[in-house]
PDB file of C-alpha atoms in Angstrom:
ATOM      1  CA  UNK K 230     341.258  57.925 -20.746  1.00 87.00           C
ATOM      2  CA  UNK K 231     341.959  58.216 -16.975  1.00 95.00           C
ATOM      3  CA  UNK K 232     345.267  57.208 -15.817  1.00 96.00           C
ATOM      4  CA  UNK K 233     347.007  57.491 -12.157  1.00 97.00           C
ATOM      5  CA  UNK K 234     347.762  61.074 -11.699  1.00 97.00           C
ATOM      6  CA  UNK K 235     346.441  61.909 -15.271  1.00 97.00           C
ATOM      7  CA  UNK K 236     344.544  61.844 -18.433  1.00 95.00           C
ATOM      8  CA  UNK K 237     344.871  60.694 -21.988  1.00 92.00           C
ATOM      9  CA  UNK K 238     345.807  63.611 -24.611  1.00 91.00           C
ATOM     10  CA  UNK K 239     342.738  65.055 -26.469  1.00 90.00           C
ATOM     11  CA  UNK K 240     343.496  63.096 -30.065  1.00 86.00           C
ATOM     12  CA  UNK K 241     340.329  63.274 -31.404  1.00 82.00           C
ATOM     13  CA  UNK K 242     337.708  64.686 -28.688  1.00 91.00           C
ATOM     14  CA  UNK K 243     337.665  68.272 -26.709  1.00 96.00           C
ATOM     15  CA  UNK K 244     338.496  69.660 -23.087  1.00 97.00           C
ATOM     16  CA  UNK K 245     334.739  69.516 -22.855  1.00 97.00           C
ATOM     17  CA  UNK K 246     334.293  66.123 -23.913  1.00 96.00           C
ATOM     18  CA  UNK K 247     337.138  65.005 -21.432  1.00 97.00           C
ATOM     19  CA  UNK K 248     335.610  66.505 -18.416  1.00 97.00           C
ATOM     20  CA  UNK K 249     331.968  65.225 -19.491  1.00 97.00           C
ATOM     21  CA  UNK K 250     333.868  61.367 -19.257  1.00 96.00           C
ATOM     22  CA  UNK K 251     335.862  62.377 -16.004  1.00 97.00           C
ATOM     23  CA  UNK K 252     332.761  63.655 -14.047  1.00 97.00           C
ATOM     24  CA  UNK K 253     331.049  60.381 -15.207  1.00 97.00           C
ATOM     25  CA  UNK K 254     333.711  58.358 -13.765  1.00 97.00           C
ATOM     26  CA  UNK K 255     334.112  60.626 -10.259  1.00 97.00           C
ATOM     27  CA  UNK K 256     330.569  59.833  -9.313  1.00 97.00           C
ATOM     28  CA  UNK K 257     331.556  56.708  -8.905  1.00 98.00           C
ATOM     29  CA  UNK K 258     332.005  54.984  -5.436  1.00 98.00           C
ATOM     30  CA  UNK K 259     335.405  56.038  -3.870  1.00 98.00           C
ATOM     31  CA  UNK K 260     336.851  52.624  -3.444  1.00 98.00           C
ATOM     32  CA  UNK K 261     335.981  51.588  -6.932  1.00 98.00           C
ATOM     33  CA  UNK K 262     339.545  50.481  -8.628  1.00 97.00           C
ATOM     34  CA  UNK K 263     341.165  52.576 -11.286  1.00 96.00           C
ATOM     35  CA  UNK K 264     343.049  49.721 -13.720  1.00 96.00           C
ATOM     36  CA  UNK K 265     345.213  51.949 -16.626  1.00 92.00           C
ATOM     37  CA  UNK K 266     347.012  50.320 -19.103  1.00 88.00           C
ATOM     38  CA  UNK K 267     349.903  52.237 -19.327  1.00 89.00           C
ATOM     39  CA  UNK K 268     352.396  53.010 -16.586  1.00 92.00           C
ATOM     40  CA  UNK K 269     352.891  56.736 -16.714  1.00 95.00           C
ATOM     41  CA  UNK K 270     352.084  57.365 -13.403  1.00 97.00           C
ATOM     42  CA  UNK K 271     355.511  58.764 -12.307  1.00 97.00           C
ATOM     43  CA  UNK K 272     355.532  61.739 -14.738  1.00 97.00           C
ATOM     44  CA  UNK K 273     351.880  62.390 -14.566  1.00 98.00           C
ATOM     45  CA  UNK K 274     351.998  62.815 -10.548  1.00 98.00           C
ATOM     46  CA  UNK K 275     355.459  65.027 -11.170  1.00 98.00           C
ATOM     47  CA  UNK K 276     353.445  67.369 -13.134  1.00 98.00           C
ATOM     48  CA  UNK K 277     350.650  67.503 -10.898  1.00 98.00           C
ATOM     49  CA  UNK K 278     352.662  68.910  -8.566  1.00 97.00           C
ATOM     50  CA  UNK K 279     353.952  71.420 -10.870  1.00 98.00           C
ATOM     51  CA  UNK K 280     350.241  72.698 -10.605  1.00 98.00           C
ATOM     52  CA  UNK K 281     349.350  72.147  -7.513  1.00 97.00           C
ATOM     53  CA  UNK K 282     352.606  71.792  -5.134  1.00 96.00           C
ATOM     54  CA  UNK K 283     350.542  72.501  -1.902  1.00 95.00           C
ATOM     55  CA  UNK K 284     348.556  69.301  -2.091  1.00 97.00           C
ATOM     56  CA  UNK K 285     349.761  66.782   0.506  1.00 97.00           C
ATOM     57  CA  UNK K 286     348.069  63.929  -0.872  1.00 96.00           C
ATOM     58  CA  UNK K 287     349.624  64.285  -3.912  1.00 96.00           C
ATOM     59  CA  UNK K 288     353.494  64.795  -2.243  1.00 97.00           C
ATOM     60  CA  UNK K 289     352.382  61.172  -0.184  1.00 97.00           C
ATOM     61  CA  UNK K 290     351.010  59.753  -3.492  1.00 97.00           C
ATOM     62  CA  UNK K 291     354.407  60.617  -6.098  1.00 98.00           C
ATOM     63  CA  UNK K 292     356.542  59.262  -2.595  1.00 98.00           C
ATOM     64  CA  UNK K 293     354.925  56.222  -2.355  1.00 98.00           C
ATOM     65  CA  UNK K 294     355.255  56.373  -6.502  1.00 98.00           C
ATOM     66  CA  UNK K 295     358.870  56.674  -6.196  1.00 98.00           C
ATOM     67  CA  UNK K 296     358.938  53.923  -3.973  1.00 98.00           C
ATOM     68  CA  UNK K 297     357.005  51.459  -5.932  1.00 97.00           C
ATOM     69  CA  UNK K 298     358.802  51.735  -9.422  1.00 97.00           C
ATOM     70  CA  UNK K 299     362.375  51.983  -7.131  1.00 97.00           C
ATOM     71  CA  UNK K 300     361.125  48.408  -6.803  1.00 98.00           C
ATOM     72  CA  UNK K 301     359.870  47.856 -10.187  1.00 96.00           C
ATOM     73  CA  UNK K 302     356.563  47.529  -9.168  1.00 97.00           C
ATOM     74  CA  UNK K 303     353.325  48.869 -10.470  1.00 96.00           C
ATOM     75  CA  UNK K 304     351.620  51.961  -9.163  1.00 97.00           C
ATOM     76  CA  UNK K 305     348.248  50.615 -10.669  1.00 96.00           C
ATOM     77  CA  UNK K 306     345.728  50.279  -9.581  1.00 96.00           C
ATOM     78  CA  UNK K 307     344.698  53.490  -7.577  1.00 97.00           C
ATOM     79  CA  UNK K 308     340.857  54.565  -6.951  1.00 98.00           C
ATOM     80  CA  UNK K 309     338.504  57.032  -7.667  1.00 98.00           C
ATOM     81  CA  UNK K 310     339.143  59.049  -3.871  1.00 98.00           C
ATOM     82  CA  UNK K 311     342.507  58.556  -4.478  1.00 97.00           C
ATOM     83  CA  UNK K 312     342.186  59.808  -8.168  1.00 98.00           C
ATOM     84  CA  UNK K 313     340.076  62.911  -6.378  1.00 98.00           C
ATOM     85  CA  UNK K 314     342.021  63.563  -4.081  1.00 97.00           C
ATOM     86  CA  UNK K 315     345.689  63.591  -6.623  1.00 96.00           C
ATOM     87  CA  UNK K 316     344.770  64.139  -9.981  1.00 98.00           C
ATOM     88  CA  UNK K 317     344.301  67.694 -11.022  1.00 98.00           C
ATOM     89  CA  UNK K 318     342.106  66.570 -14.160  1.00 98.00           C
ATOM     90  CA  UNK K 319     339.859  64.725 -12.165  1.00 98.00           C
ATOM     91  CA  UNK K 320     339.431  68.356  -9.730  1.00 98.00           C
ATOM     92  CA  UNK K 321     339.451  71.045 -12.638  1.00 98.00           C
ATOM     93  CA  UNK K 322     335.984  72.085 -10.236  1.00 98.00           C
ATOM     94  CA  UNK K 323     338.417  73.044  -8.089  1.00 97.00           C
ATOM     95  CA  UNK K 324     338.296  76.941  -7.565  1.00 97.00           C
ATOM     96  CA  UNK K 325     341.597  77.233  -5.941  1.00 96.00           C
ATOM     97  CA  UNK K 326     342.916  75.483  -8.773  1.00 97.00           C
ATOM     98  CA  UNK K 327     340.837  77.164 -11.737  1.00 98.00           C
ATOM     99  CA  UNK K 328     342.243  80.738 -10.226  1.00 98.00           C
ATOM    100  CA  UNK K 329     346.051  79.473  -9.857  1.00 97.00           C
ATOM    101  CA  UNK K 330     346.070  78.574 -13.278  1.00 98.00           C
ATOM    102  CA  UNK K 331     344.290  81.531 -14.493  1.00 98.00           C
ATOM    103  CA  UNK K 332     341.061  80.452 -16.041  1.00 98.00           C
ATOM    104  CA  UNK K 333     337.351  80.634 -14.371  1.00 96.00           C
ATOM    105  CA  UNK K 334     336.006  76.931 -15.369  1.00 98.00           C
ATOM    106  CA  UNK K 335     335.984  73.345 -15.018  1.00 98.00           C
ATOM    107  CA  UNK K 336     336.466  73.457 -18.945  1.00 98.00           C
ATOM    108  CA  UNK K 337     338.924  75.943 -18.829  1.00 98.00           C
ATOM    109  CA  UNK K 338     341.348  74.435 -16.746  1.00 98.00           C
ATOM    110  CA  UNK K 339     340.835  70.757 -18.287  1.00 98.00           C
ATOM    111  CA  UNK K 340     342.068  72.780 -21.516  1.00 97.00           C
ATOM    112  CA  UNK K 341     344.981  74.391 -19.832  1.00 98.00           C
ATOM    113  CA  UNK K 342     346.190  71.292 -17.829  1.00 98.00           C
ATOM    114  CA  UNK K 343     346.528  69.398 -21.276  1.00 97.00           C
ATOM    115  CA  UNK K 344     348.490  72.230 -22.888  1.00 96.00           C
ATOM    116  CA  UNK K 345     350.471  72.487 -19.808  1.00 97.00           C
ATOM    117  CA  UNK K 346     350.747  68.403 -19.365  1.00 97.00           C
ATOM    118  CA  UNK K 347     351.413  68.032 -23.556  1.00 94.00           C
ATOM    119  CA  UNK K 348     354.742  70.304 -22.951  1.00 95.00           C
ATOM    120  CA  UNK K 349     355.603  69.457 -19.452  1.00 94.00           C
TER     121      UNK K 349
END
């Protein structure tokens, strides 16, 4: 399950499985809308920047967050680019990312981010 900023825990499937379904859904067109049921999107974008606190669209994308539920309004729905460009599940091909968190593949790092995400 994709949500903004994150993924769905690994109940019954693997790191490989979830990055199989996440590829699927980044090769679709950028502006296509990202609708998640479940409005988690505050914590999910806080931990992304635990993992990647260089990444400016993400520091734009948890202020405008912040912003929205200040208001009690939804964060949903984001996109694919902006999904891309935010969520660290949906860039585990990301080198710079595989080699700050230690591990040397998309799998790898989809595996880490969910231990990392399931304590955070």
């Amino acid at each position: 399950t994709l949500f903004v900023g994150g993924c769905g825990r690994f109940f019954e499937g693997t790191a490989a499985e979830m990055y199989a379904a996440l590829k699927m859904l980044s090769q679709l067109d950028g502006s296509t809308r990202v609708f998640c049921g479940h409005e988690y999107t505050l914590s999910n974008l806080k931990f992304a920047l635990s993992v990647d606190p260089e990444n400016k669209h993400l520091q734009e994308k948890l202020t405008w967050a912040t912003q929205q539920r200040s208001k009690n309004s939804p964060t949903v729905p984001s996109s694919i680019s902006e999904e891309m460009a935010c969520n660290p599940f949906m860039r585990v091909e990301d080198v710079a990312l595989q080699k700050r968190l230690g591990v040397g593949s998309a799998v790898d790092l989809m595996a880490e981010l969910r231990r990392l995400k399931n304590s955070f």
